[in-house]
XYZ file of C-alpha atoms in Angstrom:
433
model
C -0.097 -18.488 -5.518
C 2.261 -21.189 -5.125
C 2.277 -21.524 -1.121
C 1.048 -20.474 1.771
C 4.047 -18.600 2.314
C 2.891 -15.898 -0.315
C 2.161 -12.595 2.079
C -0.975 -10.668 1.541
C -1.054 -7.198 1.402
C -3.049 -4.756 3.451
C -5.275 -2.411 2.964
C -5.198 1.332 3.580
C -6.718 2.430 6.491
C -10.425 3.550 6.261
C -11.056 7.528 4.925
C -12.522 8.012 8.375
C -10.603 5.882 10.287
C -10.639 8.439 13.189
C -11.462 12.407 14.033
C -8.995 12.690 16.406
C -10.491 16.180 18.110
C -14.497 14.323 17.445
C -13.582 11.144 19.074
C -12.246 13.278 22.497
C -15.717 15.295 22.274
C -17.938 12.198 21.828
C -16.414 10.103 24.706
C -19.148 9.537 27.489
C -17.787 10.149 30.971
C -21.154 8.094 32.780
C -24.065 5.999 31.551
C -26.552 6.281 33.366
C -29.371 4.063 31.597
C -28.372 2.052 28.480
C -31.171 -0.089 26.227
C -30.924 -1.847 22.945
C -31.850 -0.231 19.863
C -31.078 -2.707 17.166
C -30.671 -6.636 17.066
C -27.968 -7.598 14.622
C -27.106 -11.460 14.174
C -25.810 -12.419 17.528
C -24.786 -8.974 18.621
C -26.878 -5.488 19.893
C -26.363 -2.033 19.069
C -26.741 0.118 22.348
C -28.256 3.335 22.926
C -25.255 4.569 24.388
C -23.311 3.915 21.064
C -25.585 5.297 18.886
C -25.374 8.760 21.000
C -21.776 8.467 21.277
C -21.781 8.463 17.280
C -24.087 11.137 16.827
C -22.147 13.363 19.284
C -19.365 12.796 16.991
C -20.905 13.321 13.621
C -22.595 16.580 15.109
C -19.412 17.969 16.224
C -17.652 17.624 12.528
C -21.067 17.944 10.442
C -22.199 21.637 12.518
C -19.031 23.586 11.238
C -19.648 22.474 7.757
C -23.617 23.173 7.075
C -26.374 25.546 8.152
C -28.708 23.369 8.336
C -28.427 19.522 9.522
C -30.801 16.806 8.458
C -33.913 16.525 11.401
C -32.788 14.225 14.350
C -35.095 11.477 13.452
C -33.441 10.856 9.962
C -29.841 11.383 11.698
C -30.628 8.234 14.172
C -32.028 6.532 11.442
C -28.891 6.883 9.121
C -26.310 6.607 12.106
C -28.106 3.317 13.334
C -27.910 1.760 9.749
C -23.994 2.823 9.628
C -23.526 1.301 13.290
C -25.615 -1.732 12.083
C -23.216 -2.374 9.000
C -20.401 -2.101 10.762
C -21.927 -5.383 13.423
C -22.168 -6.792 10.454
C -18.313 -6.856 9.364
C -16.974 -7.230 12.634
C -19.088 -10.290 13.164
C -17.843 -11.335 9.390
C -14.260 -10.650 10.669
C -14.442 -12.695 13.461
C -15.637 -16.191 11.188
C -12.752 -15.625 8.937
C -10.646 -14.721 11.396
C -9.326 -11.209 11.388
C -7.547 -9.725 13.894
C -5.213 -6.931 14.069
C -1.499 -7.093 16.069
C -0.739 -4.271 18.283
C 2.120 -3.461 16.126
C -0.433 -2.437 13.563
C -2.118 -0.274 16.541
C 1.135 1.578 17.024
C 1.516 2.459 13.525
C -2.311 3.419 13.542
C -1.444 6.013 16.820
C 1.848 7.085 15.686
C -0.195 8.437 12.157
C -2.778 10.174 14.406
C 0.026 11.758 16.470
C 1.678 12.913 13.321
C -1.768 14.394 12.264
C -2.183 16.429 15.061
C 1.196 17.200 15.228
C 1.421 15.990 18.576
C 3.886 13.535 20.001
C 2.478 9.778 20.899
C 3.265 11.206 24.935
C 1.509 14.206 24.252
C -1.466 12.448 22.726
C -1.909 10.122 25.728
C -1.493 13.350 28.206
C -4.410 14.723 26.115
C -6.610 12.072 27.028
C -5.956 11.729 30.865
C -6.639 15.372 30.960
C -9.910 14.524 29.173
C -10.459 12.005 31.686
C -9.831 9.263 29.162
C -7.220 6.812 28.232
C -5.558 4.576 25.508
C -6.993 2.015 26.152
C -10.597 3.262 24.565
C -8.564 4.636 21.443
C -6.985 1.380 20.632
C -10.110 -0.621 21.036
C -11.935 1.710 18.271
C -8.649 1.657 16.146
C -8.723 -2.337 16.144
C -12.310 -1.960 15.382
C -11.617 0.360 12.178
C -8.308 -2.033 11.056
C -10.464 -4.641 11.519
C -13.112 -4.033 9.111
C -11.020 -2.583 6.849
C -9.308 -5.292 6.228
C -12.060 -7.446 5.787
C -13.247 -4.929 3.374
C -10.202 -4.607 1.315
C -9.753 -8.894 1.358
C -13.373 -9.483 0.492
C -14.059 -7.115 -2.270
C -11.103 -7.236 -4.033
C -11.120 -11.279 -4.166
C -14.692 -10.756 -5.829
C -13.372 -8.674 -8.742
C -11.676 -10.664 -11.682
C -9.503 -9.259 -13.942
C -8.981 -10.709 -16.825
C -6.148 -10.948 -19.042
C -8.377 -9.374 -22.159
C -9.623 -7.059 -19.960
C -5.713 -6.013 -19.258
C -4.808 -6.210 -22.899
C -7.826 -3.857 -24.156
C -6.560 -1.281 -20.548
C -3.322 -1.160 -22.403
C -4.911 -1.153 -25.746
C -6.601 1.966 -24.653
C -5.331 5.690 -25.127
C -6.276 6.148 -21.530
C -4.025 2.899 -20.577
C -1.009 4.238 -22.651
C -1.256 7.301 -20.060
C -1.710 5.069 -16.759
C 1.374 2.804 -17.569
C 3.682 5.158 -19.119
C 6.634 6.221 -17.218
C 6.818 9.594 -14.906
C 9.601 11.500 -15.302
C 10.914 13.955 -12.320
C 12.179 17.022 -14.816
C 14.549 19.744 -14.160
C 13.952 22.892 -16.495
C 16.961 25.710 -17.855
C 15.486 28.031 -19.660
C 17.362 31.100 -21.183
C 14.614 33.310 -22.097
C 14.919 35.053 -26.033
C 12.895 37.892 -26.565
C 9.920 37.805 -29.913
C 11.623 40.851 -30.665
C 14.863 40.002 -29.867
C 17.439 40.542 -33.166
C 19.911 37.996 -34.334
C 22.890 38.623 -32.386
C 20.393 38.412 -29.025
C 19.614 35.384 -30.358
C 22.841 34.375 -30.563
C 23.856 35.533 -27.288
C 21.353 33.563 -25.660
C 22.302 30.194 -27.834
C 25.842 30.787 -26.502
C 25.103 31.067 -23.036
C 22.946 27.790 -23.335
C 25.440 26.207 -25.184
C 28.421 27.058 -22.050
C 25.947 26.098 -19.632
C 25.517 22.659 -21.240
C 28.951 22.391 -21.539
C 29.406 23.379 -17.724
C 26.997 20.536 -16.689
C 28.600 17.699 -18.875
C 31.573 18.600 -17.133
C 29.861 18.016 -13.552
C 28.459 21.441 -12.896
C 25.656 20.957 -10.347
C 22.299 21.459 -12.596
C 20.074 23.229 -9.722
C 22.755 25.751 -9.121
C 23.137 26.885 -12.902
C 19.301 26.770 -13.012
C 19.359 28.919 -10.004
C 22.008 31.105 -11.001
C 20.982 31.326 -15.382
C 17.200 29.955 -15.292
C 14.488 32.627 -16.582
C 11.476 29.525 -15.667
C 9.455 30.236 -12.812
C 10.904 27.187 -11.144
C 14.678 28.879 -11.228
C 14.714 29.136 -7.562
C 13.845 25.790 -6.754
C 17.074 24.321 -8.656
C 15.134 24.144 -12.138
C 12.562 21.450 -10.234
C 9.445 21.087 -12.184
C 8.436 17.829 -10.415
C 6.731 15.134 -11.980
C 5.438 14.461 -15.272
C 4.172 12.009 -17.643
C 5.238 12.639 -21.564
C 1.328 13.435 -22.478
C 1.606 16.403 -20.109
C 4.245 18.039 -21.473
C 4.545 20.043 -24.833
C 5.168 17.971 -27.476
C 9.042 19.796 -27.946
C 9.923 18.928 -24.365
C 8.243 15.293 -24.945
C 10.593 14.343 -27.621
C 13.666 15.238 -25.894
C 12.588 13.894 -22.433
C 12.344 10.522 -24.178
C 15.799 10.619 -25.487
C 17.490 11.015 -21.592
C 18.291 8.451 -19.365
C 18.318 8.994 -15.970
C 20.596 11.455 -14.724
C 20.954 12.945 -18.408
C 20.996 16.017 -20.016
C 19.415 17.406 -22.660
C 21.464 19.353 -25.216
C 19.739 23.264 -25.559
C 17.064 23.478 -28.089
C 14.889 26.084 -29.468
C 10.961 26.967 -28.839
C 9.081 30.532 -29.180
C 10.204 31.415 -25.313
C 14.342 30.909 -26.013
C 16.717 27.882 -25.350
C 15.824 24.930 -23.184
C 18.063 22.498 -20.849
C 16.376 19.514 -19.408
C 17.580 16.914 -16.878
C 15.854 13.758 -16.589
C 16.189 13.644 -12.418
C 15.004 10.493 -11.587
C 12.376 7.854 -13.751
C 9.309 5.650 -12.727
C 8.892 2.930 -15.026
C 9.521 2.728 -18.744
C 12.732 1.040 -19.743
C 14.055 -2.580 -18.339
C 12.982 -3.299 -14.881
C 15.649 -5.559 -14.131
C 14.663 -7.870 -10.525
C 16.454 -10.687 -8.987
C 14.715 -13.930 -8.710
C 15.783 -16.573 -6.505
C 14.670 -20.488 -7.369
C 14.334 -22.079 -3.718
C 12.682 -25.140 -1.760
C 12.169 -25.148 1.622
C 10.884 -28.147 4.354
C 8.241 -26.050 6.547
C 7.245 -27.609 10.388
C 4.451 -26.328 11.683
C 4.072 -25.693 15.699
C 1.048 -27.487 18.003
C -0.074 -28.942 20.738
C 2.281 -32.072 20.339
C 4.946 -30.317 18.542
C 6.830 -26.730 19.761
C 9.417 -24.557 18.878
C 12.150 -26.111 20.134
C 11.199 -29.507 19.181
C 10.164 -28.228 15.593
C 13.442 -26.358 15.568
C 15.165 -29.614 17.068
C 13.375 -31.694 13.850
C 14.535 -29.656 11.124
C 18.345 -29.432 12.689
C 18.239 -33.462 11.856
C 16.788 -32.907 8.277
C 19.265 -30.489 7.466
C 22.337 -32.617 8.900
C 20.793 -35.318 6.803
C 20.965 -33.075 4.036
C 24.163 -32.188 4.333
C 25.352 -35.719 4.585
C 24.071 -36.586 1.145
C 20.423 -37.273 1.618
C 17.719 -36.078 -1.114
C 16.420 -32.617 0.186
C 13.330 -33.329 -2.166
C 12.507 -36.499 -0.846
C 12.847 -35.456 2.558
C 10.760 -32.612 1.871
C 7.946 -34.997 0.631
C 7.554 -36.825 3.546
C 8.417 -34.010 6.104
C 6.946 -30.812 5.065
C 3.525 -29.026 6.004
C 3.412 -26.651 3.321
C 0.847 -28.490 1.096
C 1.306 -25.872 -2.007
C 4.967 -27.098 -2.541
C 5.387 -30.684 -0.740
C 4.773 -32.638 -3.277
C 6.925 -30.744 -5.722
C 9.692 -31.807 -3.293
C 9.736 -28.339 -1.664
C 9.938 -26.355 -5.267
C 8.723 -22.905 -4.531
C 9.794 -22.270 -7.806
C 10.869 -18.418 -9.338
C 10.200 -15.645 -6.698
C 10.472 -11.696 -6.960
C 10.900 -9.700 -4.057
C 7.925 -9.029 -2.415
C 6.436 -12.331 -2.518
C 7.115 -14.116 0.771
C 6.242 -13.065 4.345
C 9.512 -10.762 5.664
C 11.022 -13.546 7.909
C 11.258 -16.347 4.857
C 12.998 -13.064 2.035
C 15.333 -12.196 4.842
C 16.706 -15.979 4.991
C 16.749 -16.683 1.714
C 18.700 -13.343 0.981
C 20.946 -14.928 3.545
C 21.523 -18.355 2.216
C 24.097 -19.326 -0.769
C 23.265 -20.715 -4.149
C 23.085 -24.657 -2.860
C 23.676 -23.923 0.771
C 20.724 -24.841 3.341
C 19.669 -22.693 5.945
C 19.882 -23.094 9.658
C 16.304 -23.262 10.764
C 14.378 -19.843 11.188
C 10.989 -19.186 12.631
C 7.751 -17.553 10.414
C 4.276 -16.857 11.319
C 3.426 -20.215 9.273
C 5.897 -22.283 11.516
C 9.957 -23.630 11.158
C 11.683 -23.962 8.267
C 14.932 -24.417 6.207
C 15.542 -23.272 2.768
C 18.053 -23.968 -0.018
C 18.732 -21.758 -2.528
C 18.972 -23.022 -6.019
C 19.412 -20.202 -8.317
C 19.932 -16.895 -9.047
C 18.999 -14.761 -12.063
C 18.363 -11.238 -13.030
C 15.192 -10.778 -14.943
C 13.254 -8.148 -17.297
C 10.237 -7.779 -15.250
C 8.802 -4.532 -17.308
C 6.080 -6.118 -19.034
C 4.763 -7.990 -15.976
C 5.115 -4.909 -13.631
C 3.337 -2.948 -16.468
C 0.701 -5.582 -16.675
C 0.369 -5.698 -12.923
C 0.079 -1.918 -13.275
C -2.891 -2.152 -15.756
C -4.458 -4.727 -13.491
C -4.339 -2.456 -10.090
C -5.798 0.354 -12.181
C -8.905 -1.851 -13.288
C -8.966 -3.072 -9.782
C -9.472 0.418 -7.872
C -11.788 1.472 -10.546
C -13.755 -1.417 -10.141
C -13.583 -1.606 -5.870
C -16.463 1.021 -5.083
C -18.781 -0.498 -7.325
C -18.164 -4.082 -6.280
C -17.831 -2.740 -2.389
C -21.397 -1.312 -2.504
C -22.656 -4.337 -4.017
C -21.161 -6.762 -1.250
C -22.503 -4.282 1.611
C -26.133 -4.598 0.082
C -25.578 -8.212 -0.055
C -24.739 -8.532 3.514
C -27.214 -6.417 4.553
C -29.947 -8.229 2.862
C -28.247 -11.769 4.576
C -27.982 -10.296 7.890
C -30.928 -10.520 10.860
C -31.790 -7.114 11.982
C -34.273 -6.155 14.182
C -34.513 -2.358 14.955
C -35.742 -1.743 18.465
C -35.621 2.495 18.256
């Protein structure tokens, strides 16, 4: 990580981040009496809660089993969940998690979809329930929340290591991960086993005109529709995606001979003559990806310092800058990114994908050797100049990167179940049911 201006990527949302039709069935409309039932740190779980849960794991467990555990080991094992989760949202809070409403929206748009409701109809739902959005949103941030302390936490505790990637790749079962996926359309023009030469001729001639048809721009789903004897005739040909170890060792070889958009010529198996079209690729091949070389002068906002005067600050370093003045030097003694300051403002080589939004979006913008006006980020004001430009073979890295993401998710629900026993074991809990 070369700055703080590298953006972190989120986590999915939680497996159960919601049971849309459980939630509206497990929403109290009075409490009457209310009493603690666990101690956790510096928080309490309520009775309330704990009913409020069980209501909702009743409603989606009784439509799935005959019999349900007995009540007593229910509220035991719903009191330990609502006990965990304290536990992360109190974690959450130290390092400082919290979740935009933006991220909300997105969160209730998905449940909408769902449903297949609209967001209005959703929210009508709930009045006529007696609820409102309010309640949903609060139990959303709750469920963003932890989840993203869940996906930050555990994945920072698992190392991968560059042997570990090399033996992956090493591996028959890494060969299969990385290698490309091909999206395949299929012509087949079917030959009888007891079909006679000329037959077989026939049918080599028609593959042979349709091949001829298609080099000369003949739309390939059409003739598949129109010629095709595959069960996948009628849906242009389409067999969808597949990696070379999935497909017969025949189809294989030629499939690794097409680029993108290509053709196969016809060739022979038991069932007749075969056309393939390599649709569309994922991975294998160059990866070609523009890098940009930048440095940028980054002034943070405060008490003593805000927008307009930050944005007033860096006008003056760029004019200065533009007059003939060192943009490294002034970076030195100006900037408040600490990861690149003393490198003059070098971020160095980026990809896309590696800055926060605001900071790609300006440097997309700026010239080789221009300076940018100054633009605002969630780390503060900056300007940028653009150095270089170059385009650059990034297959073995994405590959690599590949490898390691694999080793990482097979690795995250081990490591996950060891970090909630540790923070268990670390929390105070004292059960009052």
């Amino acid at each position: 990580m070369k700055s703080g201006l590298v953006k972190l990527g989120k986590g999915m949302l939680l497996g159960s981040l919601l049971v849309y039709a459980g939630w509206l069935q497990a929403q109290p409309r009075t409490v009457e009496l209310d009493r603690v039932v666990a101690i956790v740190d510096d928080d309490v779980v309520l009775e309330s809660e704990l009913n409020e849960r069980k209501a909702s794991i009743m409603e989606r467990l009784q439509g799935q089993y005959q019999q349900l555990p007995p009540e007593d080991v229910l509220n035991k094992q719903i009191l330990e969940q609502l006990i965990v989760e304290r536990i992360e949202l109190g974690l959450a809070k130290r390092y400082d998690i919290s979740i935009d409403e933006a991220e909300i929206d997105q969160a209730i748009a998905r449940i909408a979809q769902k449903n297949q409701v609209s967001a209005a109809a959703l929210e009508a739902d709930l009045k006529r329930q007696g609820l409102d959005m309010s309640g949903l949103r609060e139990q959303l941030r709750k469920d963003l929340t932890i989840n993203q302390l869940q996906q930050g936490v555990v994945n920072s505790r698992i190392k991968i290591s560059e042997q570990d990637i090399d033996n992956f790749l090493a591996s028959s079962d890494g060969k299969y991960a990385t290698s490309p996926d091909y999206h395949i359309g299929h012509i087949l023009i079917s030959v009888s086993s007891s079909a006679d030469a000329e037959m077989v001729e026939q049918a080599e001639n028609q593959a042979n005109d349709i091949y001829k048809k298609l080099q000369g721009g003949a739309d390939f789903a059409q003739m598949a529709i129109s010629y095709s004897k595959d069960q996948a005739a009628l849906q242009g040909g389409d067999i969808g995606w597949r990696k070379l170890a999935q497909l017969p060792e025949l189809f294989g070889n030629e499939m690794m001979k097409l680029s993108p958009g290509q053709v196969s010529k016809p060739f022979r198996s038991g069932a007749g003559f075969h056309i393939l079209k390599n649709i569309e690729q994922r991975g294998g091949g160059a990866q070609m990806v523009e890098q940009t070389h930048a440095r940028h002068i980054l002034v943070k906002t405060s008490e003593i310092m805000d927008d307009r005067q930050a944005r007033e600050k860096l006008l003056g370093l760029r004019e200065r800058i533009l007059k003939g003045e060192d943009f490294a030097k002034l970076a030195r003694e100006n900037s408040e990114d600490t990861g690149s300051m003393l490198s003059g403002g070098d971020l160095g080589w980026s990809t896309p994908g590696m800055f926060v939004p605001a900071f790609e979006e300006a440097m997309a913008q700026t010239g080789i050797g221009d300076i940018s006006r100054p633009f605002k980020s969630q780390f503060g004001w900056h300007i940028l100049q653009v150095l270089e430009r170059r385009q650059t073979d990034m297959s073995d890295r994405m590959k690599r990167n590949q490898a390691a993401n694999v080793l990482r998710s097979r690795r995250f629900d081990e490591e996950f179940q060891l970090w909630l026993t540790q923070i268990r074991e670390e929390a105070y809990v004292e059960i009052k049911l």
